[in-house]
Amino acid sequence: MRFDILSIFPEMFPFLIDYGIVGRAVESGKIQINVANIRDFGEGPHLMTDDRPFGGGDGMVMKPEPIFRTLESIPRVEGERKVILLTPQGQRFNQSMARSLCKLQQIILVCGRYEGVDERIRSRYVDMEVSIGDYILTGGELPAMIIVEAVSRLISGILGGATSNCEESFEDCLLEYPQYTRPRVFQGDDVPPILLSGDHEKIRLWRRAQSIKRTLEKRPDLLERANLSERDKSILEELKQKKV
Ligand code: ADE
């Protein structure tokens, strides 16, 4: 998987590329991240990347030619690729989008700035517009990093444990169960005894029930889409009765 990030602030990305899971994946060659500086392809002697909007109005718009030339400079990887524009107008990013993006061979992330990018870039070259949430940031750089991180960690072999990425929150629309580690007693608060029982089936059932309980308490909206067994449903009913 190769990520190409188009930005006028390439200096923002070493933090993403050099640390943590993404850093390790880059180091081991499982993913490649290339940051292309749109300013290198700017217009005129001052390498301009933005200009005033036609029709007037506040702010600046990113010019189409520098973005086009940066896109053209990016080598094509064999396989499926998508050009994604980060914008608050896009489709909302979530775990299931991360899952479908992780099947691609190349993801090109265009980071907009200012009042946006010239509409002709969006209409001619962008396959998908993505937003990370209903709030306005000053640019697409942080959203691009979030997407690279969420997608990279799904690529097989990047996470440590074999099952750790399929058991996580949101994969089946349930939140994760509570986790404990040593010490057994922290400030008088003991670890639930079942976790020390060594009975793996009991532990699995307890964790499932805890996931359902947490989801009901914190994100009941997720339960409508959750994949629940008959047993899960009866746990949920019981929890709902207790609540009222
Ligand atoms: N650019 C500015 N705000 C954004 C958001 N919420 N998501 C994606 N790109 C953005």
Coordinates of C-alpha atoms and ligand atoms in Angstrom, one line a residue:
M1 CA 0.0 0.0 0.0
R2 CA 1.3 3.4 -1.0
F3 CA 0.0 6.7 0.4
D4 CA 0.7 9.9 -1.4
I5 CA -0.1 13.1 0.5
L6 CA -0.4 16.4 -1.4
S7 CA 0.1 19.4 0.9
I8 CA 1.6 22.8 1.1
F9 CA 2.9 21.9 4.6
P10 CA 4.9 18.7 4.1
E11 CA 6.8 19.6 7.3
M12 CA 3.8 18.5 9.3
F13 CA 4.2 14.8 8.4
P14 CA 7.4 13.4 9.9
F15 CA 5.6 13.1 13.2
L16 CA 3.2 10.6 11.5
I17 CA 5.8 8.8 9.4
D18 CA 8.5 8.4 12.1
Y19 CA 6.5 7.1 15.1
G20 CA 4.3 4.3 16.4
I21 CA 2.5 1.8 14.2
V22 CA 2.8 3.9 11.1
G23 CA 6.5 4.4 11.6
R24 CA 7.1 0.7 12.1
A25 CA 5.0 -0.2 9.0
V26 CA 7.0 2.3 6.9
E27 CA 10.3 0.9 8.3
S28 CA 9.4 -2.7 7.5
G29 CA 8.2 -1.7 4.0
K30 CA 4.6 -2.8 4.5
I31 CA 3.5 0.7 3.6
Q32 CA 5.1 3.6 1.7
I33 CA 4.3 7.2 2.5
N34 CA 5.3 9.9 0.1
V35 CA 4.6 13.6 0.9
A36 CA 4.5 15.8 -2.2
N37 CA 4.9 19.5 -1.7
I38 CA 2.3 21.4 -3.8
R39 CA 4.4 24.5 -3.6
D40 CA 7.1 22.8 -5.6
F41 CA 4.6 23.0 -8.5
G42 CA 3.4 26.5 -7.8
E43 CA 2.7 29.2 -10.4
G44 CA 5.1 32.0 -11.4
P45 CA 8.3 33.2 -9.7
H46 CA 6.7 33.1 -6.3
L47 CA 5.4 29.5 -6.7
M48 CA 1.9 30.7 -5.9
T49 CA -0.6 27.9 -4.8
D50 CA -3.6 30.1 -4.0
D51 CA -5.5 33.1 -5.4
R52 CA -8.6 35.2 -4.8
P53 CA -12.0 33.7 -5.6
F54 CA -13.7 34.7 -8.8
G55 CA -16.9 36.5 -7.9
G56 CA -15.4 38.0 -4.8
G57 CA -15.6 37.0 -1.2
D58 CA -13.3 36.4 1.7
G59 CA -10.3 34.1 1.7
M60 CA -8.2 32.4 -0.9
V61 CA -8.8 29.4 -3.1
M62 CA -6.1 26.8 -4.0
K63 CA -5.3 27.1 -7.6
P64 CA -5.9 24.1 -9.9
E65 CA -2.6 23.9 -11.9
P66 CA -0.2 23.3 -8.9
I67 CA -2.4 20.5 -7.6
F68 CA -2.8 19.1 -11.1
R69 CA 1.0 19.1 -11.7
T70 CA 1.6 17.5 -8.3
L71 CA -0.9 14.8 -9.1
E72 CA 0.8 14.2 -12.4
S73 CA 4.2 13.8 -10.7
I74 CA 3.0 10.9 -8.6
P75 CA 4.0 7.5 -9.9
R76 CA 1.2 5.1 -10.5
V77 CA 1.2 1.9 -8.4
E78 CA -0.1 -1.2 -10.1
G79 CA -3.6 -2.0 -8.8
E80 CA -6.5 0.0 -7.5
R81 CA -6.0 3.6 -6.5
K82 CA -8.2 6.5 -5.3
V83 CA -7.7 10.2 -5.1
I84 CA -9.3 11.5 -1.9
L85 CA -9.9 15.1 -1.2
L86 CA -10.1 16.0 2.5
T87 CA -13.0 18.4 3.0
P88 CA -15.7 19.0 5.6
Q89 CA -18.2 18.5 2.7
G90 CA -17.0 14.9 2.3
Q91 CA -18.5 11.5 3.3
R92 CA -17.9 11.0 7.0
F93 CA -14.8 8.8 7.7
N94 CA -15.4 5.8 9.9
Q95 CA -14.1 2.3 10.6
S96 CA -15.9 0.7 7.8
M97 CA -14.5 3.2 5.3
A98 CA -11.1 2.5 6.7
R99 CA -11.7 -1.2 6.1
S100 CA -12.6 -0.6 2.4
L101 CA -9.7 1.8 1.8
C102 CA -7.2 -0.7 3.2
K103 CA -7.9 -3.0 0.2
L104 CA -6.5 -0.4 -2.2
Q105 CA -2.9 -0.4 -3.5
Q106 CA -2.6 3.4 -3.6
I107 CA -4.3 6.2 -1.8
I108 CA -3.7 9.8 -2.8
L109 CA -4.8 12.3 -0.2
V110 CA -5.2 15.9 -1.3
C111 CA -5.0 18.3 1.6
G112 CA -7.0 21.5 1.0
R113 CA -6.4 24.8 2.7
Y114 CA -8.0 28.2 2.9
E115 CA -11.5 28.4 1.5
G116 CA -11.1 25.2 -0.5
V117 CA -9.6 24.0 -3.8
D118 CA -10.7 25.1 -7.2
E119 CA -13.9 23.2 -8.1
R120 CA -12.3 21.8 -11.4
I121 CA -9.8 19.8 -9.4
R122 CA -12.6 18.2 -7.4
S123 CA -14.8 17.5 -10.5
R124 CA -12.0 16.2 -12.8
Y125 CA -9.5 14.4 -10.5
V126 CA -11.1 13.5 -7.2
D127 CA -12.6 10.0 -6.8
M128 CA -13.9 10.6 -3.3
E129 CA -14.3 13.4 -0.8
V130 CA -13.8 12.6 2.9
S131 CA -14.5 14.5 6.1
I132 CA -13.3 13.4 9.5
G133 CA -16.2 15.1 11.3
D134 CA -18.6 18.0 11.4
Y135 CA -16.2 20.7 12.4
I136 CA -14.0 23.0 10.3
L137 CA -10.2 22.6 10.5
T138 CA -7.8 25.0 8.7
G139 CA -6.6 22.3 6.4
G140 CA -6.7 18.7 5.4
E141 CA -3.3 17.7 6.9
L142 CA -4.6 16.4 10.3
P143 CA -7.5 14.6 8.6
A144 CA -5.0 13.0 6.1
M145 CA -2.9 11.8 9.1
I146 CA -5.9 10.3 10.8
I147 CA -6.8 8.4 7.6
V148 CA -3.3 7.1 7.1
E149 CA -3.1 5.9 10.7
A150 CA -6.6 4.2 10.7
V151 CA -6.0 2.5 7.4
S152 CA -2.4 1.5 8.0
R153 CA -3.2 -0.4 11.2
L154 CA -5.7 -2.6 9.4
I155 CA -3.2 -3.8 6.8
S156 CA -2.4 -7.3 7.7
G157 CA 0.6 -7.9 9.8
I158 CA 0.9 -4.4 11.1
L159 CA -0.7 -5.0 14.5
G160 CA 1.1 -7.2 17.0
G161 CA -1.5 -9.8 18.0
A162 CA -3.2 -11.9 15.4
T163 CA -6.7 -11.1 16.6
S164 CA -6.2 -7.6 18.0
N165 CA -7.6 -5.7 15.1
C166 CA -10.8 -7.7 14.6
E167 CA -11.8 -7.6 18.2
E168 CA -11.8 -3.9 18.5
S169 CA -14.5 -1.3 19.0
F170 CA -16.7 -0.6 16.0
E171 CA -15.7 -3.7 14.0
D172 CA -19.0 -5.2 14.9
C173 CA -20.6 -2.0 16.1
L174 CA -20.0 -2.7 19.8
L175 CA -17.6 -0.8 22.0
E176 CA -14.7 -2.6 23.6
Y177 CA -15.1 -4.3 27.0
P178 CA -13.1 -2.9 30.0
Q179 CA -9.5 -4.0 30.2
Y180 CA -7.3 -4.5 33.3
T181 CA -3.6 -5.3 33.8
R182 CA -1.4 -5.6 36.9
P183 CA -1.6 -4.7 39.8
R184 CA -4.6 -6.8 40.8
V185 CA -5.6 -4.2 43.3
F186 CA -5.2 -0.5 42.5
Q187 CA -6.2 2.0 45.2
G188 CA -8.4 -0.6 46.8
D189 CA -10.1 -1.4 43.5
D190 CA -9.9 -5.1 42.5
V191 CA -9.9 -6.6 39.1
P192 CA -13.2 -8.5 38.3
P193 CA -12.5 -12.0 39.7
I194 CA -13.8 -13.7 36.5
L195 CA -10.7 -12.4 34.6
L196 CA -8.5 -14.3 37.1
S197 CA -10.5 -17.5 36.8
G198 CA -8.7 -19.0 33.9
D199 CA -12.0 -20.1 32.4
H200 CA -11.7 -18.7 28.8
E201 CA -15.2 -19.4 27.8
K202 CA -16.6 -17.6 30.9
I203 CA -14.3 -14.7 30.3
R204 CA -15.4 -14.5 26.6
L205 CA -19.0 -14.3 27.6
W206 CA -18.4 -11.8 30.4
R207 CA -16.5 -9.6 27.9
R208 CA -19.3 -9.8 25.4
A209 CA -21.9 -8.8 28.0
Q210 CA -19.6 -5.9 29.1
S211 CA -19.3 -4.7 25.5
I212 CA -23.1 -4.7 25.1
K213 CA -23.5 -2.9 28.4
R214 CA -21.0 -0.2 27.5
T215 CA -22.5 0.3 24.1
L216 CA -26.0 0.7 25.6
E217 CA -24.6 3.2 28.1
K218 CA -22.3 5.2 25.8
R219 CA -23.3 4.8 22.2
P220 CA -26.8 3.2 22.0
D221 CA -27.1 4.4 18.4
L222 CA -24.5 1.7 17.4
L223 CA -26.7 -1.1 18.7
E224 CA -29.1 -0.7 15.8
R225 CA -26.4 -1.9 13.4
A226 CA -24.7 -4.4 15.7
N227 CA -24.4 -8.0 14.8
L228 CA -26.1 -9.6 17.8
S229 CA -26.7 -13.3 18.5
E230 CA -29.9 -14.5 20.3
R231 CA -27.9 -14.6 23.5
D232 CA -26.6 -11.0 23.0
K233 CA -30.2 -9.9 22.4
S234 CA -31.4 -11.4 25.7
I235 CA -28.5 -9.8 27.6
L236 CA -29.4 -6.5 26.0
E237 CA -33.1 -6.9 27.0
E238 CA -32.1 -7.7 30.5
L239 CA -29.8 -4.6 30.7
K240 CA -32.6 -2.4 29.3
Q241 CA -35.0 -3.7 32.0
K242 CA -32.5 -2.9 34.7
K243 CA -32.1 0.7 33.4
V244 CA -35.8 1.5 33.7
Ligands
ADE1 N1 -10.6 20.2 6.1 C1 -11.1 21.1 7.0 N2 -12.0 20.5 7.9 C2 -12.0 19.2 7.6 C3 -12.7 18.1 8.1 N3 -13.5 18.2 9.2 N4 -12.5 16.9 7.5 C4 -11.7 16.8 6.5 N5 -11.0 17.8 5.9 C5 -11.2 19.0 6.4

